[in-house]
Amino acid sequence: MRYIATILLFALKYIALKLAFVPLAVILWLCWITAANYRKLSLAKSDVELDKIDQMLAGIKDKLPMDAKIGFRTNIDPGRRGVLYFKSTLILAPRILENNDRDTILLIEDPHLQPVLDKNYECLERGGNQELNYCLMRRRN
Amino acid sequence: MLFFAMLACVLVLFAGTSLSLTKTCGLSGPLRFPVAFALVLVILSYGYYLGLLFQIQIGILLLSLGLPPILYLAFEKYKSRQLNLSFPKKIGSKNLAVLLAILVLTIRFNKYVYRWGDWDAWAIWNLHAKFLFYPEHWRNIFTASLAETHPDYPLMLPSLIALFWRGLGFVTPLVPVAIAHLVLLAIPVTVYLALKRAMHSFAALLSLLIFCVDTTFIHIGGSQYADTLVAFFVLMTFVLYQETKVSSNRRLVFVLGIVAGSTSWIKNEGMLFFLVFSFSFLCFHFKKPAVIFRYILGALIPFIIVIHFKLKLAPANDLIHGGREKDLLSLISDPNRYWLIIKHFTMTGITDYWIMLLLVMIVLINKMPVIRTLPFMAISLVLVGYILVYLTTPHDLDWHLGASVDRLFHHIYPAAVYLFLLKFSENREIRLWS
């Protein structure tokens, strides 16, 4: 305890002697707003779509080996397709998500749009959130 | 535990680098801290990339990065019987302006920044970093199936993000945010310290004001793209170049070579800058073979790494390759494309970079002799290079210009502010109108 008190006293003396009050106040303010911002960014309320898709696809990450190559499909328009493809690629990396069909396909669907139906594939895993559904499909033998 | 080891490694690297800049390169004063920051980024990035390439365990990598500066610091302590890292001991009114600028920039940065950043941040830089996070599978990024994610882009930013993720043991969007924050702050601090070092206090304060009020600058910084990192290294190249002009220590030219060469490890545009800066440097120093030799020696390390990456790992770039030789002539000879480029350059200049235009106008009005200088030659050649890339782009030109002109100007913007303010401060009789 005595050692801690000595160290604290030394630190206080150093601050009092070496630092002027205004710069110290600026530094403390800077530290506080930086810490507050990083805390805010780590809260669930700061989650963006990428975090929501990440939570949605959490279940299938364990089922796919790290060097898996899977295809990607969606029922959403081409502009939005790119967004979902890149976000899914980031989430599933280092697995390779191809922007076309393979034996295993990740299908992401907007539940309000026409669903993708393909009799050649069977759904292995299904899930979703309020905005999107997903299905991990395997080609039928 | 690994994270604390990594933090300790970064700290000793920073301390060792800043001390060696003073002891071996003669770079004293606070300017050595941003220079050391740039060199630490370079060392960590190359170290992590080479660690992946040669399958070195992260613990051994950190040890091999941290041990040399520890030994160097110990050696210096032994030599002088007193370890003097000479960090600023008094933070008084002299540094208050820069502290306030950091505060304002942080407040404004916090307003713009959000998890995972803008499109390119998650679709390119964080995505590449996620692959580099897995040392056994990182080469998956180079498969042809992922060509849309631009795996040919250099890896400085992704490797830095991946290194800190490895240290933490998990993937978090706070790491790219922290890197973007530090790099954004490093730019005005570097300009301020460089101008202060040249005894131009008013220009130094003015530069802080310019960066603090510039929304475009802070917005691009907050987007977490690699463009601000390019801007920092371009600025650092010119700052070091100015230092080599006034310093008698030629070892600084070696550092200049490393920094200029490392610009090509950030983005492909950085490669263009490195080539034109090196060409300009050779033109201006062809009578000094010793200087050129030191520059080439410094630039050789990044050059070899980038060339190896481009030739052995990265797929072909979509702008350069693709068997489009026959189309190029028709693209270059189309006057509408020139007109569109001029329109976008002018509009972006007026809306986002009016400060730079104002500075250019002051130079023109005062007929300042800037044309026969290395920075003017290098920046002009960079702009010519940008125009050539746009003329020959396989993408829709209007879309390509709209998506990137502001960021290309961002690359040279801090360096231009620094160089113009330096020039004005050297010329005492400036007229703001004729």
Coordinates of C-alpha atoms in Angstrom, one line a residue, chain B residues 23-24 72-82:
Chain B
K23 CA 21.4 9.2 -33.0
T24 CA 22.0 7.9 -36.5
Y72 CA 19.5 -1.0 -29.1
L73 CA 18.0 0.9 -26.2
A74 CA 20.1 -1.1 -23.7
F75 CA 23.2 -0.4 -25.8
E76 CA 22.5 3.3 -25.9
K77 CA 21.9 3.2 -22.1
Y78 CA 25.2 1.4 -21.6
K79 CA 27.0 3.8 -23.9
S80 CA 25.7 7.0 -22.3
R81 CA 25.2 5.6 -18.8
Q82 CA 21.8 7.3 -18.9

